[in-house]
PDB file of C-alpha atoms in Angstrom:
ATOM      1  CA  UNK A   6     139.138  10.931  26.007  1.00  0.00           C
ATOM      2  CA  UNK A   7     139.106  14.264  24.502  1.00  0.00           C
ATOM      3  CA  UNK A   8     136.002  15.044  23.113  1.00  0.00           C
ATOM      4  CA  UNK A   9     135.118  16.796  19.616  1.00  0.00           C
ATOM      5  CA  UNK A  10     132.840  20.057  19.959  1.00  0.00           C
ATOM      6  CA  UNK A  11     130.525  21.213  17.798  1.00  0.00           C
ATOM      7  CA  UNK A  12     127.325  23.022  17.818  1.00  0.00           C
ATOM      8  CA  UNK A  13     124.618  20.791  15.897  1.00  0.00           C
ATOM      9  CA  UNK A  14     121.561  21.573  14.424  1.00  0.00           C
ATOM     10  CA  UNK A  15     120.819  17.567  14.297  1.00  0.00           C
ATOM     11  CA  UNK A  16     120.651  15.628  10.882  1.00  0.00           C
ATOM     12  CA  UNK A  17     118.609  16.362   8.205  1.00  0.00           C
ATOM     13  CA  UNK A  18     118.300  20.219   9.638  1.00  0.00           C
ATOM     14  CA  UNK A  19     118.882  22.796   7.224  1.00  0.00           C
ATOM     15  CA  UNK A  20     121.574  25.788   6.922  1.00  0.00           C
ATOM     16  CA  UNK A  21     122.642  28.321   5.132  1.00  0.00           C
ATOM     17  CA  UNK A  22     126.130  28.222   5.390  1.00  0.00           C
ATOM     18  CA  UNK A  23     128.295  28.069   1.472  1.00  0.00           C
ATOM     19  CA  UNK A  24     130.694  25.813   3.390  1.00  0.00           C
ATOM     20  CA  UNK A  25     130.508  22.435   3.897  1.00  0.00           C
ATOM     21  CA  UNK A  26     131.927  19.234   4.857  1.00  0.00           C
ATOM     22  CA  UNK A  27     130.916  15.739   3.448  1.00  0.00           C
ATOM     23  CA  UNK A  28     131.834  12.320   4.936  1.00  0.00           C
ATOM     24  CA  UNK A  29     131.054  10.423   0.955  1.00  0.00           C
ATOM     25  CA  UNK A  30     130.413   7.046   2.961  1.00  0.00           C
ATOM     26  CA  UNK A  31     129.690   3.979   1.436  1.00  0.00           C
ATOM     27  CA  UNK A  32     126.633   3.359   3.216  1.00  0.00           C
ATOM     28  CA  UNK A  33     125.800   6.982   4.222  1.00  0.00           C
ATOM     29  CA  UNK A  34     126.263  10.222   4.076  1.00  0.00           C
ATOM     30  CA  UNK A  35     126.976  13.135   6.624  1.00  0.00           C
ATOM     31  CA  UNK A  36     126.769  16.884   5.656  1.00  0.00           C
ATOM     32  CA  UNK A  37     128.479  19.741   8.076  1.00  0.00           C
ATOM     33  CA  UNK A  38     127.663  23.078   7.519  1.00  0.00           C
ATOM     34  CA  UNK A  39     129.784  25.758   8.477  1.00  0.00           C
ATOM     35  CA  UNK A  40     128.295  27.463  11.925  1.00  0.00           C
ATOM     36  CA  UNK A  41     125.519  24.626  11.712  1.00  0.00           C
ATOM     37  CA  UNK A  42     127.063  21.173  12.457  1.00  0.00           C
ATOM     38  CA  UNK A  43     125.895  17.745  10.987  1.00  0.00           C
ATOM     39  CA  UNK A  44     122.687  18.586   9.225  1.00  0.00           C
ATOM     40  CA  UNK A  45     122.388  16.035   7.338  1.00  0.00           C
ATOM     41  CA  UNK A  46     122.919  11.747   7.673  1.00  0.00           C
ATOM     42  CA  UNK A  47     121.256   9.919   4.659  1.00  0.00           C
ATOM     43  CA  UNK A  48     121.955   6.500   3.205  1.00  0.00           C
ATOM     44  CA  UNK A  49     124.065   6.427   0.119  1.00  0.00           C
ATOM     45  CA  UNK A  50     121.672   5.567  -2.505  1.00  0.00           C
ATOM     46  CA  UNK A  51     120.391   6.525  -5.691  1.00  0.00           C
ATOM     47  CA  UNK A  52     116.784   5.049  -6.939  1.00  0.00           C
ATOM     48  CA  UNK A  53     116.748   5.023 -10.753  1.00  0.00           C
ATOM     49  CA  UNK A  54     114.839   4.007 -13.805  1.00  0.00           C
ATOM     50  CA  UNK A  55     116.163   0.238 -15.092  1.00  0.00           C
ATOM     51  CA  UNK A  56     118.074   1.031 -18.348  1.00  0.00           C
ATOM     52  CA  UNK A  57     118.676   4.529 -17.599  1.00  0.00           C
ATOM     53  CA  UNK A  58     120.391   6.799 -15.279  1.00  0.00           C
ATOM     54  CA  UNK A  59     117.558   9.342 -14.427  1.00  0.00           C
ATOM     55  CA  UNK A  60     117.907   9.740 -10.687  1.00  0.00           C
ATOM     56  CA  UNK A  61     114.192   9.116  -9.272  1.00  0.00           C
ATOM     57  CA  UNK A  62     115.136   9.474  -5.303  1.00  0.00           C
ATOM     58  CA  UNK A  63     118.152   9.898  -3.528  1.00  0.00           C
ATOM     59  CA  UNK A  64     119.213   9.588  -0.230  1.00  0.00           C
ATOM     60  CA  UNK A  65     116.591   7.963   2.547  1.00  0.00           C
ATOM     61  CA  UNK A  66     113.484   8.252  -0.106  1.00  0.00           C
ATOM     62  CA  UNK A  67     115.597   5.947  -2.414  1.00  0.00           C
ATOM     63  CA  UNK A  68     116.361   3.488   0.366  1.00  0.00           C
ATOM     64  CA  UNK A  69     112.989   3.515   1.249  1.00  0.00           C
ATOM     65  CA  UNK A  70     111.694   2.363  -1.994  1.00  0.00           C
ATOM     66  CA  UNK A  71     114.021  -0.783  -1.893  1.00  0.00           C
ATOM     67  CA  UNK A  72     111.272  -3.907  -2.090  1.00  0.00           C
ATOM     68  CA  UNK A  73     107.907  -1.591  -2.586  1.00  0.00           C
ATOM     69  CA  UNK A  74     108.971  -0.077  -6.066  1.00  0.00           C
ATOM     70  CA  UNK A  75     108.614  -2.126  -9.407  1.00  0.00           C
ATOM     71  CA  UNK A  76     111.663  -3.968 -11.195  1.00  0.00           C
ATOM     72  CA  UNK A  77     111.772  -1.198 -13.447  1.00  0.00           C
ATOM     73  CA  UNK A  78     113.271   0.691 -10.470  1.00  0.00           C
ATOM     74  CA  UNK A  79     116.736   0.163  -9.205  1.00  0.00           C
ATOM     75  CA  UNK A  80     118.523   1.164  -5.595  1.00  0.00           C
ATOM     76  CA  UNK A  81     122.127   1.451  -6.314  1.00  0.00           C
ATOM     77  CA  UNK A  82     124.903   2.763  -4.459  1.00  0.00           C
ATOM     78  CA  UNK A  83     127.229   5.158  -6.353  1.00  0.00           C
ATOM     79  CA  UNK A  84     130.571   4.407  -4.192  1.00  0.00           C
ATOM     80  CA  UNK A  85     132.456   1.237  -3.155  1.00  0.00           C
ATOM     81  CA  UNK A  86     134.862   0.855  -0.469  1.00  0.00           C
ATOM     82  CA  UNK A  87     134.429   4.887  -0.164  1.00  0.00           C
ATOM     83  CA  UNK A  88     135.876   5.564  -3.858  1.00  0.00           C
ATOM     84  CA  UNK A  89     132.792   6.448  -6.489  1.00  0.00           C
ATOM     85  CA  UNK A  90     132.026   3.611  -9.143  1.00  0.00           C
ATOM     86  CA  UNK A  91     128.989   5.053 -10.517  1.00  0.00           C
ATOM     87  CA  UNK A  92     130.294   8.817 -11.644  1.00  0.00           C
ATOM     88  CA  UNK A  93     126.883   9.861 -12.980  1.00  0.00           C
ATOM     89  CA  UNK A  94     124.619   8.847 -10.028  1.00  0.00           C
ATOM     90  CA  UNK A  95     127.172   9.880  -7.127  1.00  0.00           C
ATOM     91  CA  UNK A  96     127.487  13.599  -9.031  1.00  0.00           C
ATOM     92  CA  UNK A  97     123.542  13.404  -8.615  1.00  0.00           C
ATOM     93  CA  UNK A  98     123.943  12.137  -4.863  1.00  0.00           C
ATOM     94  CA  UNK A  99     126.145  15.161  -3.766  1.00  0.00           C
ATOM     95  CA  UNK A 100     123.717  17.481  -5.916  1.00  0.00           C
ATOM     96  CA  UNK A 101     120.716  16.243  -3.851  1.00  0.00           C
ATOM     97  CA  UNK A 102     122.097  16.201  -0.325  1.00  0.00           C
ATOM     98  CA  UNK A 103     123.916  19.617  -0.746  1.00  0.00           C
ATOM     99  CA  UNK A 104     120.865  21.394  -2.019  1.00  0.00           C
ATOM    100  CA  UNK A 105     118.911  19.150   0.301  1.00  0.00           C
ATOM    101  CA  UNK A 106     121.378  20.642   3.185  1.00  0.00           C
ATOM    102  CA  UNK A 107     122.077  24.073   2.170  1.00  0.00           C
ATOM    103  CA  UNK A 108     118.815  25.333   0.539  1.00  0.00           C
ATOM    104  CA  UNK A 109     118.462  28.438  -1.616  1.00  0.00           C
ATOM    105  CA  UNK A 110     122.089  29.325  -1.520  1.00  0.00           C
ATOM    106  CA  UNK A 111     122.875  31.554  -4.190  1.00  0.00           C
ATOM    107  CA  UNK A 112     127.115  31.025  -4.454  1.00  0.00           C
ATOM    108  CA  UNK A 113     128.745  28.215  -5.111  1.00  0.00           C
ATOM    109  CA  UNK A 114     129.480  26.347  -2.148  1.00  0.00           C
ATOM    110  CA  UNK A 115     133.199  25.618  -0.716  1.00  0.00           C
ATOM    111  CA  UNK A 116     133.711  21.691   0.204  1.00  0.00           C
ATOM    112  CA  UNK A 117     135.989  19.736   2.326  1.00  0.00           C
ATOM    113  CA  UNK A 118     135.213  16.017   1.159  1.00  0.00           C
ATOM    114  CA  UNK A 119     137.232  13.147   3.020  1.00  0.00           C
ATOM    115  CA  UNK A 120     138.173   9.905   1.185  1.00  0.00           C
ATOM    116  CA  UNK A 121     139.793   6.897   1.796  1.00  0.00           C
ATOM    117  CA  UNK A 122     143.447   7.090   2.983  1.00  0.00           C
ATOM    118  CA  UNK A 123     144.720   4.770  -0.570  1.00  0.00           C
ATOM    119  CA  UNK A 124     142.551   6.570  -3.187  1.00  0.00           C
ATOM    120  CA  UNK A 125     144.557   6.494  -6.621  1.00  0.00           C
ATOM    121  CA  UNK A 126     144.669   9.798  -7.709  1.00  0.00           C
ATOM    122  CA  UNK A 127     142.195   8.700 -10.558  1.00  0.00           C
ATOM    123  CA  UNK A 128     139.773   8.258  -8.052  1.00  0.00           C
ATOM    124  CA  UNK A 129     140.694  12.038  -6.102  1.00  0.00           C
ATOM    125  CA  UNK A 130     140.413  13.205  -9.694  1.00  0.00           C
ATOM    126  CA  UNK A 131     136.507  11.489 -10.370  1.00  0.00           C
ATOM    127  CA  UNK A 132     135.679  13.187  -6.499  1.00  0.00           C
ATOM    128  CA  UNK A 133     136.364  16.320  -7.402  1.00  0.00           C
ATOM    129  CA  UNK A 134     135.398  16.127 -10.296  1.00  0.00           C
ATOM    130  CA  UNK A 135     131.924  15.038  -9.391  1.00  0.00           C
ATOM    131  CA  UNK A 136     131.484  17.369  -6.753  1.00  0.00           C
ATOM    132  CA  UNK A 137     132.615  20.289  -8.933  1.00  0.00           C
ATOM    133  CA  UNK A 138     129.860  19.418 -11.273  1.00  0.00           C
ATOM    134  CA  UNK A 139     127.649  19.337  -8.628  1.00  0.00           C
ATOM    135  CA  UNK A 140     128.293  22.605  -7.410  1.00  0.00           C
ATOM    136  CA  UNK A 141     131.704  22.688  -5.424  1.00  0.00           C
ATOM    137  CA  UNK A 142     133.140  26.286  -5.851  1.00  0.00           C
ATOM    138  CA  UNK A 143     136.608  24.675  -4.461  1.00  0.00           C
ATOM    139  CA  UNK A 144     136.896  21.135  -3.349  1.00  0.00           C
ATOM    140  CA  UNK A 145     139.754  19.942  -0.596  1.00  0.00           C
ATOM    141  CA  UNK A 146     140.349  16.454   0.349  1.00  0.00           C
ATOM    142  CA  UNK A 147     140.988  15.229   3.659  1.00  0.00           C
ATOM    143  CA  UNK A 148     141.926  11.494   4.215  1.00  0.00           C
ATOM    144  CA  UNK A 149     139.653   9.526   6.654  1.00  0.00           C
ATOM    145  CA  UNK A 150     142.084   8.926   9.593  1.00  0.00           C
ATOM    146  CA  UNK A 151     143.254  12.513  10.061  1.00  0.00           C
ATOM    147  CA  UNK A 152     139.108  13.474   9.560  1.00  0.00           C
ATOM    148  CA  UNK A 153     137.867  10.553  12.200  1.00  0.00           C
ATOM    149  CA  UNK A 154     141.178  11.727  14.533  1.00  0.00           C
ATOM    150  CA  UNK A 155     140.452  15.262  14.617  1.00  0.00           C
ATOM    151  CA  UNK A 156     136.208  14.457  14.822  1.00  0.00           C
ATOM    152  CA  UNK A 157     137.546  12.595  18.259  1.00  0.00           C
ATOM    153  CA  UNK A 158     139.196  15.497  19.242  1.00  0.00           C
ATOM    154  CA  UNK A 159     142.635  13.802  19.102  1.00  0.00           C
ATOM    155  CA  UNK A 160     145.896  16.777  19.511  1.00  0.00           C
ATOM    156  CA  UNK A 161     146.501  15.644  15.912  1.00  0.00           C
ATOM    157  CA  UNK A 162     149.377  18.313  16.207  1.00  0.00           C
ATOM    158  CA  UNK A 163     151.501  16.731  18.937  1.00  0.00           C
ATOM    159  CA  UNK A 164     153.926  14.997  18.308  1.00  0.00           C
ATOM    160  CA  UNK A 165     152.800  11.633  20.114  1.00  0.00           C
ATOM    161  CA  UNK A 166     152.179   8.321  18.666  1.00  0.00           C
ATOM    162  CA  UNK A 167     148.347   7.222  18.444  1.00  0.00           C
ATOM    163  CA  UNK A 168     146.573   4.585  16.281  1.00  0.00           C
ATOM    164  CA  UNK A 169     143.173   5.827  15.341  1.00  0.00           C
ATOM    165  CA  UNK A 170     140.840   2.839  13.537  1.00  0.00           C
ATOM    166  CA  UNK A 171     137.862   4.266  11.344  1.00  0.00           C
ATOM    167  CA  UNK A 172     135.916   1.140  10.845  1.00  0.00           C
ATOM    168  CA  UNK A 173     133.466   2.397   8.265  1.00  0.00           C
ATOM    169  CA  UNK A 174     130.812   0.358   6.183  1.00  0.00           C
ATOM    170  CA  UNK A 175     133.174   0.037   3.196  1.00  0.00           C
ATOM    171  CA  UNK A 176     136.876   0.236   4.748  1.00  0.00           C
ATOM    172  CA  UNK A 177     138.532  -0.056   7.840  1.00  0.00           C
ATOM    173  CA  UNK A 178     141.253   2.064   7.777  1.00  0.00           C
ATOM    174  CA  UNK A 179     144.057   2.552  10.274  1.00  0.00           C
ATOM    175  CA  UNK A 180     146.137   5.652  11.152  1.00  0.00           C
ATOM    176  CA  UNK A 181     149.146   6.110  13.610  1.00  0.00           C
ATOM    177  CA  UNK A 182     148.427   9.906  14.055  1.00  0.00           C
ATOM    178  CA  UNK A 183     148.698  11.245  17.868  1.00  0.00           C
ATOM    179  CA  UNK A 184     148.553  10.576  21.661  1.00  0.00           C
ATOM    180  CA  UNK A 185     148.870   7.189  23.536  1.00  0.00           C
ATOM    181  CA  UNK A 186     146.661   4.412  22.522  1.00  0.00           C
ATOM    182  CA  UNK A 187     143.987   3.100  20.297  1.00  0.00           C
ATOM    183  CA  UNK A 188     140.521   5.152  19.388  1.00  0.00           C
ATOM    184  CA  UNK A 189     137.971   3.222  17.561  1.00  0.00           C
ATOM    185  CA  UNK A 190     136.084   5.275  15.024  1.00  0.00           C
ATOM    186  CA  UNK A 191     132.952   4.908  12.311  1.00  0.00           C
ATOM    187  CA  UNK A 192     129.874   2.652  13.144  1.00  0.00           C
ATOM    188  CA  UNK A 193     132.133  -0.766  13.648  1.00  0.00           C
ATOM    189  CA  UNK A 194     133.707   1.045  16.761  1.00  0.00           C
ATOM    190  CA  UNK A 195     130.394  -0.583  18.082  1.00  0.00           C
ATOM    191  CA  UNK A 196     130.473  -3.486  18.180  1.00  0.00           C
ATOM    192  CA  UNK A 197     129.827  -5.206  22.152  1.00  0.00           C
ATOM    193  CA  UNK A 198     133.136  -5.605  23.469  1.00  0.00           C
ATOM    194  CA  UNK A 199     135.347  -4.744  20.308  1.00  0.00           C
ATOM    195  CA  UNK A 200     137.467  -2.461  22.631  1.00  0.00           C
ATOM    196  CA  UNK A 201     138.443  -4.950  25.180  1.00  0.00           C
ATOM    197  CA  UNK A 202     138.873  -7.640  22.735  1.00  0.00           C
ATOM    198  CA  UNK A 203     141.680  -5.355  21.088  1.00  0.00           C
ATOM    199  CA  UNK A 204     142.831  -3.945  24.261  1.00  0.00           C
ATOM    200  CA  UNK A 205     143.716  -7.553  25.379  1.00  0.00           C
ATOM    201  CA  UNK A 206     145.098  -8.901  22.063  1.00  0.00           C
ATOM    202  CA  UNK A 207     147.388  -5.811  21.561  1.00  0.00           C
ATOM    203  CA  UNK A 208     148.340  -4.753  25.612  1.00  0.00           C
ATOM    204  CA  UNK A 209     147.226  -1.358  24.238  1.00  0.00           C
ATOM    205  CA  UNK A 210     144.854   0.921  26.275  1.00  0.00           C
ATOM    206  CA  UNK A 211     141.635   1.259  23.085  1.00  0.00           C
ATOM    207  CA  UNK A 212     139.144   3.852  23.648  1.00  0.00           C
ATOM    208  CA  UNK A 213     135.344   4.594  21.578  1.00  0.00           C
ATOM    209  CA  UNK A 214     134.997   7.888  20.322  1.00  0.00           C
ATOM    210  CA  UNK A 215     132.211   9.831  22.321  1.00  0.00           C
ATOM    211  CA  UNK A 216     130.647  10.071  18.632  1.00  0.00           C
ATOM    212  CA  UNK A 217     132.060   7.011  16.450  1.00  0.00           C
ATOM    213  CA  UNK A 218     129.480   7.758  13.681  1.00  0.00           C
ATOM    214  CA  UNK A 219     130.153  11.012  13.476  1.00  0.00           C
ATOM    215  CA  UNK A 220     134.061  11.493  13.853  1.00  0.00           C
ATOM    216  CA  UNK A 221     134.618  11.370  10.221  1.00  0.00           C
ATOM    217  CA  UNK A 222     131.843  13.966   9.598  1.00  0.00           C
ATOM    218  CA  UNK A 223     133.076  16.638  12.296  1.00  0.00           C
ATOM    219  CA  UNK A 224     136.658  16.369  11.313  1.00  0.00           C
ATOM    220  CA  UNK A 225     136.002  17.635   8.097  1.00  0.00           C
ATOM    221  CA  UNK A 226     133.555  19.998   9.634  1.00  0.00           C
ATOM    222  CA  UNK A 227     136.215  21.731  12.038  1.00  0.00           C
ATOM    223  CA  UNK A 228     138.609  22.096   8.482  1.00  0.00           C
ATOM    224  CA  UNK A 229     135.850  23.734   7.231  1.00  0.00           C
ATOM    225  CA  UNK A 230     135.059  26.299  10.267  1.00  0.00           C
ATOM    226  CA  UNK A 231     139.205  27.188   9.928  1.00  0.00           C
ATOM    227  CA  UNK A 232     138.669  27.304   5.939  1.00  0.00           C
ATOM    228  CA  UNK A 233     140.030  30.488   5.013  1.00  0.00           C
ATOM    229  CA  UNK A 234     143.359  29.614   7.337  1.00  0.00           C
ATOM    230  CA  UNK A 235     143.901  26.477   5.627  1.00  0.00           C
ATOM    231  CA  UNK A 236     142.838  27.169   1.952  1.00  0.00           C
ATOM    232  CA  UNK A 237     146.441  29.152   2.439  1.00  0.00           C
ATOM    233  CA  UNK A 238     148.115  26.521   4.503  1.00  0.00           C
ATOM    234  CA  UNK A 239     147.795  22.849   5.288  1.00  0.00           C
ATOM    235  CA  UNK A 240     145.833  22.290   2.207  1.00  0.00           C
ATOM    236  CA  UNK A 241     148.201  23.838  -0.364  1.00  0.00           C
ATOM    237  CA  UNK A 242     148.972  20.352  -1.837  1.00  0.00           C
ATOM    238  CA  UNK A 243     144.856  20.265  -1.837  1.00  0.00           C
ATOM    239  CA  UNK A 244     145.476  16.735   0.166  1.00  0.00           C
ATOM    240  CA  UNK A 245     145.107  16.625   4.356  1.00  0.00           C
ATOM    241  CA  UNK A 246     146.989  13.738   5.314  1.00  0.00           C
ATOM    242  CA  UNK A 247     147.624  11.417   8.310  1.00  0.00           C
TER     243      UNK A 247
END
């Protein structure tokens, strides 16, 4: 399998990079920094005051606080099957882990963001949106397939047919992209045995990322090293597909 590069600073490190890549999972979050790599993996969750929508803790303090904090506090998770349904506390959620991840920066920061292959454009629209308020300079989309393929270090280019499966903890998604076979993607890719249960159901050779949880992350993280190329080019219609 090919494998995706990248030179990491580990999660939860800190850069200073003004470009940046964010895999907005349902049940957490990775950060890339341009230069930096993943430096940052926190759960997807917001603590906040019952009746209100003050943001107390975000991230892995907020999840922490689950059970231990009184019922006037709430845990809640801003996004649902990978698409925001809380606009308020997910703007607050990017705020927290992009400041969190990029301290002190003094310019707006550019951001590749991927999302689920069938958002509505209502839901593109609330991303963006969202992020913008939180402090995007420019926000691109990528879809999660193309993302998890080129994170796995798939010759997305070639014209070869492939099935990638990002089996995240929202969606399971499914892309025919490149190459021969099936890669397994996203923290479901392991599962004990999931790849030769599908490689005997479907006579298909199915292969496991080197990094399944990361794939997503590093795909928008090698869009965002190539930034300036593609701010002209494959993201004119401000949508990477599969």
């Amino acid at each position: 399998m090919p494998q995706a590069r990248s030179e990491q600073t580990g999660p939860n490190k800190k850069a200073s990079s003004r470009d940046i890549g964010i895999d907005l999972g349902t049940a957490n979050t990775l950060v890339y920094a341009r230069g930096h790599g993943i430096v940052l993996n926190e759960p997807s969750v917001v603590a906040v005051r019952a009746g209100t929508t003050t943001a107390l803790a975000v991230g892995t303090e907020a999840k922490e606080t689950i059970g231990r904090t009184p019922g006037s506090i709430t845990a809640i998770r801003p996004l649902k099957d990978g698409v925001i349904c809380d606009y308020e506390a997910a703007e607050e959620m990017i705020r927290h882990f992009v400041r969190k991840a990029v301290p002190g920066r003094r310019t707006r920061t550019r951001m590749v963001i991927c999302v689920p292959s069938g958002v509505t454009p209502v839901e593109r629209r609330a991303i963006v949106q969202a992020s913008t308020r939180a402090g995007a300079k420019t926000v691109h989309l990528i879809e999660e397939p193309m993302a998890a393929a080129i994170g796995a270090g798939l010759p997305v280019a070639e014209a070869r047919g492939s099935m990638v499966v990002d089996i995240g903890g929202g969606t399971c998604e499914v892309a025919v992209i490149s190459l021969g076979g099936i890669v397994l993607t996203g923290g479901g890719a392991l599962l004990p045995g999931l790849d030769l249960r599908m490689a005997s159901a479907t006579g298909i050779p199915v292969f496991v990322a080197d990094n399944p949880l990361d794939c997503v992350a590093l795909g928008s993280g090698k869009c965002v090293e190539d930034l300036d190329t593609l701010e002209g080019a494959r993201f004119a219609s401000g949508v990477l597909t599969a």
